[in-house]
Coordinates of C-alpha atoms and ligand atoms in Angstrom, one line a residue:
M163 CA 14.2 11.8 13.2
G164 CA 11.9 9.3 14.1
R165 CA 13.4 6.6 16.2
K166 CA 12.2 4.3 13.5
F167 CA 14.9 5.9 10.8
G168 CA 17.7 6.2 13.6
S169 CA 19.3 3.0 12.3
M170 CA 18.5 3.1 8.8
V171 CA 21.2 2.0 5.8
A172 CA 21.6 2.9 3.0
F173 CA 21.0 1.3 0.1
A174 CA 22.2 1.1 -3.5
T175 CA 21.9 -2.4 -4.9
V176 CA 20.3 -2.9 -7.8
A177 CA 17.0 -4.6 -8.6
V178 CA 18.3 -7.4 -10.3
V179 CA 19.7 -10.6 -9.7
T180 CA 23.0 -12.1 -11.2
L181 CA 23.3 -15.7 -12.4
G182 CA 24.5 -17.6 -9.3
V183 CA 21.8 -19.9 -9.6
V184 CA 21.9 -20.4 -13.1
S185 CA 25.4 -21.8 -12.9
Q186 CA 24.9 -24.2 -10.6
A187 CA 21.9 -25.0 -11.9
S188 CA 24.7 -26.8 -14.8
A189 CA 26.2 -28.8 -12.0
S190 CA 23.0 -31.3 -13.8
P191 CA 21.7 -29.4 -16.7
T192 CA 19.4 -32.5 -18.0
S193 CA 17.7 -32.0 -14.7
P194 CA 13.7 -31.6 -15.1
K195 CA 13.5 -29.6 -12.6
Y196 CA 15.9 -27.3 -14.0
Q197 CA 14.8 -27.8 -17.4
Q198 CA 10.9 -26.3 -17.0
K199 CA 11.1 -23.7 -14.1
S200 CA 11.3 -20.3 -17.1
A201 CA 11.8 -17.0 -15.4
S202 CA 12.3 -13.3 -17.0
Y203 CA 16.2 -12.6 -17.9
T204 CA 17.2 -9.8 -19.0
V205 CA 20.4 -10.2 -22.3
D206 CA 22.4 -7.2 -23.0
G207 CA 24.8 -7.3 -25.6
A208 CA 22.3 -8.3 -28.2
R209 CA 23.0 -5.7 -31.1
T210 CA 21.6 -7.2 -34.3
Q211 CA 18.7 -9.8 -35.7
A212 CA 21.5 -12.3 -35.7
D213 CA 22.4 -11.7 -32.4
R214 CA 18.0 -12.3 -31.5
N215 CA 18.4 -15.7 -33.5
R216 CA 21.6 -17.3 -31.5
V217 CA 19.7 -16.3 -28.5
G218 CA 16.3 -17.3 -29.3
S219 CA 17.6 -20.6 -31.1
T220 CA 19.0 -22.1 -27.9
G221 CA 14.4 -21.8 -27.0
A222 CA 14.5 -18.7 -24.7
S223 CA 11.6 -16.5 -26.0
I224 CA 12.3 -12.5 -26.9
D225 CA 9.5 -10.9 -25.2
S226 CA 11.1 -7.3 -25.9
V227 CA 13.9 -5.5 -28.3
E228 CA 15.1 -2.6 -26.6
G229 CA 18.5 -1.6 -28.2
A230 CA 20.8 -4.1 -27.3
R231 CA 18.4 -5.2 -24.5
L232 CA 16.4 -8.1 -25.1
D233 CA 13.7 -9.1 -22.2
V234 CA 13.6 -12.6 -22.2
T235 CA 11.7 -15.7 -20.5
A236 CA 13.8 -18.6 -20.6
T237 CA 15.0 -22.1 -18.3
A238 CA 17.6 -21.8 -16.3
V239 CA 19.6 -24.3 -18.9
E240 CA 18.5 -21.3 -21.6
A241 CA 19.3 -18.8 -19.7
M242 CA 22.8 -20.5 -19.5
K243 CA 23.2 -21.5 -22.9
I244 CA 22.5 -17.8 -23.4
E245 CA 25.4 -16.3 -21.0
R246 CA 27.2 -19.1 -23.0
L247 CA 26.9 -17.2 -26.5
G248 CA 28.9 -14.5 -25.1
Y249 CA 26.0 -12.0 -23.6
K250 CA 25.5 -10.3 -20.2
V251 CA 22.3 -12.2 -19.2
T252 CA 20.7 -10.8 -15.3
Q253 CA 17.8 -12.8 -13.8
Q254 CA 14.7 -10.3 -13.4
R255 CA 12.3 -11.7 -11.9
T256 CA 11.1 -11.0 -8.2
E257 CA 11.6 -14.3 -6.1
G258 CA 8.4 -13.4 -3.8
F259 CA 8.6 -13.6 0.0
P260 CA 11.4 -16.0 0.8
A261 CA 10.1 -19.8 2.2
A262 CA 9.6 -18.9 5.3
D263 CA 8.0 -16.1 5.2
S264 CA 5.6 -18.0 2.5
G265 CA 2.7 -16.6 3.8
Y266 CA 3.1 -13.5 3.0
H267 CA 1.6 -12.4 -0.8
D268 CA 4.0 -10.9 -2.7
Y269 CA 1.9 -8.5 -5.6
T270 CA 1.6 -11.5 -8.0
E271 CA -0.3 -13.2 -5.4
M272 CA -1.7 -10.5 -4.4
Q273 CA -3.4 -10.0 -7.7
A274 CA -4.4 -13.4 -8.1
E275 CA -6.0 -13.4 -4.4
L276 CA -8.2 -10.2 -5.5
E277 CA -9.3 -11.8 -9.1
K278 CA -10.2 -14.8 -7.4
A279 CA -12.4 -12.7 -4.8
A280 CA -13.9 -10.7 -7.2
K281 CA -14.8 -14.2 -9.7
A282 CA -16.6 -15.9 -6.3
Y283 CA -18.6 -12.4 -5.1
P284 CA -19.5 -10.7 -8.2
K285 CA -22.3 -9.4 -6.7
I286 CA -21.1 -7.4 -3.7
M287 CA -16.9 -6.8 -5.2
Q288 CA -15.3 -5.1 -8.5
K289 CA -11.4 -5.3 -8.7
L290 CA -11.0 -1.8 -10.4
S291 CA -7.2 -0.2 -11.2
L292 CA -6.3 2.9 -9.8
G293 CA -3.7 3.1 -12.8
K294 CA 0.0 2.7 -12.8
S295 CA 2.7 2.4 -10.3
Y296 CA 5.9 4.6 -11.6
E297 CA 7.0 1.2 -13.1
G298 CA 3.8 0.9 -15.0
R299 CA 2.5 -2.0 -12.4
D300 CA -1.6 -1.7 -12.1
M301 CA -2.9 -0.7 -9.0
P302 CA -5.7 -2.2 -7.4
L303 CA -8.7 -0.6 -6.7
I304 CA -11.1 -3.0 -4.7
K305 CA -15.1 -2.2 -4.5
I306 CA -17.3 -3.6 -1.7
S307 CA -21.0 -2.9 -1.7
D308 CA -24.4 -4.0 -2.8
N309 CA -25.5 -3.3 -6.2
V310 CA -21.9 -3.0 -6.6
A311 CA -21.8 -2.1 -10.0
K312 CA -24.3 1.1 -9.4
D313 CA -23.0 4.3 -7.5
E314 CA -25.4 4.2 -5.3
N315 CA -26.2 7.4 -2.5
E316 CA -24.2 5.8 0.6
P317 CA -21.6 6.6 3.1
E318 CA -17.9 5.9 1.5
I319 CA -14.9 4.5 3.4
L320 CA -11.3 4.4 1.9
Y321 CA -8.9 2.0 3.2
D322 CA -5.5 2.2 2.3
A323 CA -2.0 0.0 2.5
H324 CA 1.6 -0.6 1.2
Q325 CA 2.8 2.7 1.1
H326 CA 5.6 2.3 2.6
A327 CA 7.5 -0.9 0.9
R328 CA 8.8 -2.3 3.6
E329 CA 5.5 -2.7 5.2
H330 CA 4.3 -6.0 3.9
L331 CA 2.5 -7.0 6.8
T332 CA -0.5 -3.9 5.2
V333 CA -0.9 -5.7 2.2
E334 CA -2.0 -8.6 4.6
M335 CA -4.4 -6.8 6.3
A336 CA -6.3 -5.3 3.2
L337 CA -6.5 -8.6 1.6
Y338 CA -7.6 -9.5 5.1
L339 CA -10.7 -6.6 4.1
V340 CA -11.7 -8.3 1.6
K341 CA -11.3 -11.8 2.8
M342 CA -13.9 -10.2 6.0
Y343 CA -16.5 -7.8 3.6
T344 CA -16.8 -10.6 1.2
E345 CA -17.0 -14.2 3.2
G346 CA -18.8 -12.8 6.0
Y347 CA -21.9 -11.2 4.0
G348 CA -24.5 -13.1 4.6
K349 CA -22.8 -14.5 7.5
D350 CA -22.4 -12.0 10.2
P351 CA -25.0 -9.6 10.3
R352 CA -22.6 -6.5 11.3
I353 CA -20.8 -7.1 8.3
T354 CA -23.9 -7.3 5.9
K355 CA -25.4 -4.3 7.2
L356 CA -22.5 -2.2 6.4
V357 CA -22.1 -3.8 2.6
D358 CA -25.7 -3.2 2.4
S359 CA -25.3 0.6 3.5
R360 CA -21.4 1.7 2.4
E361 CA -19.5 1.5 -0.4
I362 CA -16.5 0.2 0.9
W363 CA -13.1 1.5 -1.0
I364 CA -10.4 -0.7 -0.5
V365 CA -6.4 0.0 -2.2
P366 CA -4.2 -2.8 -1.1
D367 CA -0.9 -2.0 -2.7
M368 CA -0.1 2.1 -3.1
N369 CA 3.7 0.8 -3.7
P370 CA 3.9 -2.1 -5.6
D371 CA 7.1 -1.3 -6.9
G372 CA 9.0 -0.7 -3.9
G373 CA 7.3 -3.6 -2.3
E374 CA 8.7 -6.0 -5.1
Y375 CA 11.8 -4.3 -4.9
D376 CA 12.2 -5.1 -1.0
L377 CA 11.9 -8.7 -2.1
S378 CA 14.3 -8.7 -4.9
G379 CA 17.0 -11.0 -5.6
G380 CA 15.6 -13.6 -2.6
K381 CA 16.5 -10.9 0.9
Y382 CA 14.7 -8.1 2.3
H383 CA 16.2 -4.6 1.0
N384 CA 14.9 -2.3 3.9
W385 CA 13.4 -0.3 1.4
R386 CA 10.7 2.3 2.3
K387 CA 9.8 4.5 -0.9
N388 CA 9.2 4.3 -4.1
R389 CA 10.9 3.7 -7.1
Q390 CA 10.8 6.3 -8.8
P391 CA 14.7 8.1 -10.0
V392 CA 15.6 11.2 -8.3
G393 CA 17.9 13.7 -8.2
N394 CA 20.6 12.7 -10.7
G395 CA 19.3 9.1 -11.1
G396 CA 21.2 7.0 -8.2
V397 CA 19.3 6.5 -5.5
K398 CA 15.7 5.9 -6.2
G399 CA 12.4 6.7 -4.5
V400 CA 9.9 9.2 -2.8
D401 CA 8.5 9.2 0.7
L402 CA 4.8 8.4 -0.7
N403 CA 3.9 9.3 3.0
R404 CA 5.5 13.1 2.5
N405 CA 4.1 13.4 -0.6
W406 CA 1.0 14.5 -0.2
G407 CA -0.5 18.4 -1.2
Y408 CA -1.4 20.1 2.4
K409 CA 1.9 21.6 3.8
F410 CA 3.9 20.0 2.2
A411 CA 7.6 19.9 3.1
C412 CA 6.2 22.9 5.2
C413 CA 8.1 22.4 8.9
D414 CA 11.0 19.9 9.0
G415 CA 8.6 16.7 8.7
S416 CA 10.3 15.7 5.9
S417 CA 13.5 15.6 3.9
P418 CA 14.8 17.4 1.1
V419 CA 17.6 15.5 0.4
T420 CA 17.3 12.9 -2.7
T421 CA 18.8 9.7 -0.6
S422 CA 17.0 10.8 2.8
E423 CA 14.2 7.9 3.5
T424 CA 11.7 10.5 4.2
Y425 CA 12.3 12.6 0.8
H426 CA 9.7 14.3 -0.1
G427 CA 9.9 14.5 -3.3
P428 CA 10.5 17.6 -6.1
S429 CA 6.7 18.9 -5.4
A430 CA 3.8 17.9 -4.1
F431 CA 2.4 15.0 -5.9
S432 CA 5.1 14.0 -7.8
A433 CA 4.7 10.7 -7.2
P434 CA 2.5 8.7 -9.7
E435 CA 1.1 6.7 -7.0
T436 CA -0.1 9.7 -4.8
Q437 CA -1.5 11.2 -8.1
R438 CA -3.2 8.4 -8.5
L439 CA -4.9 7.7 -5.3
R440 CA -5.6 11.4 -5.1
D441 CA -7.0 11.8 -8.3
F442 CA -9.4 8.8 -7.3
V443 CA -10.3 10.5 -3.8
L444 CA -11.3 13.8 -6.1
S445 CA -13.5 11.8 -8.2
R446 CA -15.2 10.7 -5.3
R447 CA -16.8 14.1 -5.5
V448 CA -20.6 14.3 -6.1
N449 CA -21.9 17.7 -6.7
G450 CA -19.1 19.2 -4.6
V451 CA -19.2 16.7 -2.3
Q452 CA -16.9 14.2 -1.3
Q453 CA -18.4 10.9 -0.9
I454 CA -15.2 9.8 1.0
K455 CA -15.8 9.7 4.2
A456 CA -13.6 8.1 6.9
S457 CA -10.2 6.1 6.1
I458 CA -7.7 4.2 7.5
D459 CA -4.1 4.2 6.0
F460 CA -2.4 1.2 7.3
H461 CA 1.5 1.2 8.2
T462 CA 3.6 -0.9 10.0
Y463 CA 5.3 -0.6 13.1
S464 CA 4.8 0.3 16.3
E465 CA 0.7 -0.4 17.4
L466 CA -0.2 3.2 16.8
V467 CA -3.6 4.5 16.1
L468 CA -2.8 8.1 14.4
W469 CA -5.2 10.9 13.4
P470 CA -4.2 14.5 12.2
Y471 CA -2.4 16.8 12.4
G472 CA 0.9 15.7 11.6
Y473 CA 2.4 19.0 10.5
T474 CA 2.0 20.7 13.9
T475 CA 1.6 19.7 17.4
Q476 CA -1.2 22.2 17.9
T477 CA -4.1 20.2 18.8
T478 CA -6.3 22.8 16.3
A479 CA -5.3 24.3 13.3
A480 CA -6.6 25.4 10.6
G481 CA -9.6 23.3 9.5
L482 CA -9.7 21.5 12.5
N483 CA -11.8 23.0 15.4
G484 CA -12.1 21.6 18.8
D485 CA -15.0 19.6 18.0
Q486 CA -13.8 17.8 15.2
Q487 CA -10.2 16.8 17.5
K488 CA -12.5 15.8 20.1
T489 CA -14.5 13.7 17.1
F490 CA -10.7 12.0 16.0
A491 CA -9.6 11.6 19.6
T492 CA -12.6 10.0 21.0
L493 CA -13.0 7.8 17.7
G494 CA -9.5 6.9 17.6
K495 CA -9.9 5.5 21.1
T496 CA -12.6 3.7 20.3
F497 CA -10.3 1.8 18.0
A498 CA -7.8 1.7 20.0
K499 CA -10.0 -0.1 23.0
S500 CA -10.2 -2.5 20.6
N501 CA -6.6 -3.5 19.0
G502 CA -4.7 -2.5 22.0
Y503 CA -3.1 0.2 20.0
T504 CA -1.8 3.6 21.0
P505 CA -4.5 6.3 20.5
E506 CA -2.5 9.8 19.8
Q507 CA -2.0 12.7 17.2
S508 CA 0.3 12.2 14.8
S509 CA 2.8 14.6 15.7
S510 CA 3.1 13.0 19.0
L511 CA 4.7 10.2 17.5
Y512 CA 7.0 12.8 15.1
I513 CA 6.4 15.6 12.8
T514 CA 5.6 14.9 9.5
D515 CA 4.7 16.7 6.6
G516 CA 2.5 16.1 3.6
S517 CA 1.5 12.5 5.1
I518 CA -1.9 11.1 3.7
I519 CA -3.9 11.8 6.5
D520 CA -3.3 15.7 6.6
W521 CA -4.2 15.9 2.7
L522 CA -7.3 13.7 3.2
W523 CA -8.5 16.3 6.3
A524 CA -7.6 19.4 5.1
N525 CA -8.4 19.0 1.9
Q526 CA -11.5 16.9 1.8
G527 CA -12.9 16.5 4.7
V528 CA -12.2 12.9 4.9
W529 CA -12.3 11.4 9.3
A530 CA -8.8 9.7 8.8
F531 CA -6.7 7.5 10.1
T532 CA -3.5 5.9 10.0
F533 CA -3.0 2.9 11.8
E534 CA 0.7 1.2 12.6
M535 CA 0.3 -2.3 12.8
Y536 CA 1.8 -5.1 14.8
P537 CA 4.8 -4.9 16.4
T538 CA 5.4 -2.8 19.5
T539 CA 9.6 -3.0 18.7
P540 CA 12.6 -4.6 16.1
G541 CA 13.1 -7.6 18.4
K542 CA 9.6 -8.8 17.5
G543 CA 10.2 -8.1 14.1
G544 CA 10.4 -4.9 13.1
F545 CA 9.0 -4.3 9.5
Y546 CA 9.6 -8.3 9.2
P547 CA 7.1 -10.5 11.5
P548 CA 7.3 -13.9 10.6
A549 CA 4.3 -15.1 8.7
S550 CA 3.1 -17.0 11.6
V551 CA 1.7 -13.6 13.2
I552 CA -0.8 -12.3 9.7
D553 CA -4.0 -14.0 10.8
R554 CA -3.9 -12.5 14.3
E555 CA -2.5 -9.6 13.4
T556 CA -5.1 -8.9 10.6
A557 CA -7.6 -10.0 12.8
R558 CA -7.1 -7.5 15.6
N559 CA -8.4 -4.5 13.2
K560 CA -11.6 -6.3 12.5
D561 CA -13.6 -4.7 14.6
A562 CA -12.2 -1.1 14.8
S563 CA -12.7 -1.6 10.7
L564 CA -16.0 -2.0 11.3
T565 CA -16.4 0.5 13.5
L566 CA -15.1 3.3 11.2
A567 CA -17.8 2.1 9.0
E568 CA -20.0 2.2 11.0
Y569 CA -18.8 6.0 12.1
A570 CA -19.4 7.0 8.2
D571 CA -22.6 8.4 8.2
C572 CA -22.5 10.7 11.1
A573 CA -18.0 10.9 12.5
Y574 CA -19.4 13.6 14.9
R575 CA -22.2 10.5 16.8
A576 CA -18.8 9.3 18.4
I577 CA -19.3 12.6 20.8
K578 CA -22.9 12.8 20.8
K579 CA -22.9 15.8 18.3
E580 CA -25.1 14.3 15.5
N581 CA -27.8 16.4 15.6
Q582 CA -25.9 19.7 15.8
Y583 CA -23.8 18.7 12.9
C584 CA -25.8 15.8 11.1
A585 CA -29.0 16.9 11.0
T586 CA -29.4 18.0 7.6
S587 CA -26.3 16.4 5.5
P588 CA -24.0 13.0 6.6
S589 CA -20.6 12.7 8.2
P590 CA -20.0 17.0 6.8
R591 CA -16.1 17.7 8.7
Ligands
CXA235 C1 2.7 8.3 10.2 C2 1.8 8.3 9.5 C3 0.9 9.1 9.2 C4 1.0 10.3 9.8 C5 2.1 10.7 10.5 C6 3.3 9.9 10.9 C7 3.7 7.3 11.1 C8 4.7 6.7 9.8 C9 5.2 7.9 8.8 O1 6.4 8.4 9.3 O2 5.0 8.1 7.7 N1 5.6 5.8 10.4 S1 6.1 4.7 9.4 N2 5.2 3.5 8.7 O3 7.1 3.9 10.2 O4 7.1 5.1 8.4
CA236 CA1 -24.3 -0.2 -2.7
CA237 CA1 -21.9 6.8 -3.9
ZN238 ZN1 4.6 3.6 6.9

C-alpha cells in the first residue's frame, strides 16, 4: 500500500448530524437569526397522516414521505418543535467547508459557479451533464469551444477532477480551468487559439457524493471512495480510481476487501460514477475514431505528473510501445518543468490496477496523465491545505494544462515523430 494510506483510520460514522445546534438555538428561540435559516431534516417516526399534520403544523414544509420517514425543510426552531412532539429529527444538509476553508467550493457552490460561467459565456461554454452519481447528484460536464453547440472536427481534450472525495483542491483546479478558458478567450492569444481549435471537456466532480460526505457534519472525514453500499451494507464505497476496466484487479494494485481504502468494487465499472465518464468517453468515438486525444485526471497530493501504465513496472507493455512510452515521458517531463512536480510512470509510485489513465490509454488511445497536486507532505496540509493556496496551486498548472491541449493534435510531436505518425490522421496513439 502506498505511503499515503498507511495512517488511515476506519470510518464508520453516519452522514447525518444530530441536533446539538438546535438545542442550542432554544436558548434564544425568538432571535431572528434562528428563525430565518432553513435546513433540510429527516424526521423519523411519523407514520400516519395525523403525524404528518402535526409535523406540518410547526411550519416546516414536508418535502417527501417514505414510510414513517419525512424529509422536511425547517428552521432550527421548527426542527426543535418537531423534536418536542416526540419525533426523531436529524439535520440532513451538509454544511459545506468549515469557515476557515470557505474559499473552497462545496458541491452547491461549484454548481452555482458553473451556472454563472455558462450564462456569462454562452457562445463558448455549455454546462451539460454526465448523468447522476450513486446518491443521485448531477455530475456536471462542461464543454468549451468556439461554436460550442456544434460538434466540430477538432481535437478534443478531457480534464477530470475529484475521483477521490477528500481531494477538494482538484475541484478548484477544474473551476480554475473553466475560468481560464472562458475569461482568457479573446484576451490571451494562446487560450483563444485553443478554444478556437479544440473541444475542451471538463468534468469538475467525479465523486460528488463522497465529496459532500467528506464535508458533512462540519468536519472533514478523510473520505476517499464513493458512497455506494458494498458488502453487507456496512462500510460504504468503491475506490473510483481502481474501478476502471483495463486489467481490473489484475495485479494487487487494489483491494478485494470492501473496507479497504482501495476497494476496487465487485467488478469493473460497478460504480455509477465511473460508468458515467466511461459512457461519455465512448460516446466521443466518431466512425470508430476516439475524438478525445489527451487528458489530465487531477488528484492530490504529492506534486507528481504520472502516466501509464500503473498495473506494471515495465516501461513498455501490450498497447504501449517504445515511441509511445517516450512520448508520455517527454510530455510528462515538459509538464513537470512548468509546474515543478516530479514526473514518473505511475507504477513508480506504486502499482495500481483499474486506474482511469490505464483504461483511457489502453482502451481508447487517449494520452492520459494524472496530476497529483499540492502539497508534497502532510505537514503542508495533506489532503486539506488551507484555502489561501488555491489561487497559487491552481494557476501553477496553467501552462501544463494548455500545453497538453496544444499537443492534442499530435502528441508524437513531443518526440519529433509527427511526420511518421500524424501525416494522415491527427494524434493517433
Ligand atoms: C495514482 C493515480 C493514477 C494512477 C496511478 C496512481 C495515484 C493516486 C491513486 O492512488 O489513485 N494517488 S491518490 N490521489 O493519493 O489516491
Ligand atoms: Ca469549436
Ligand atoms: Ca468534435
Ligand atoms: Zn486521488
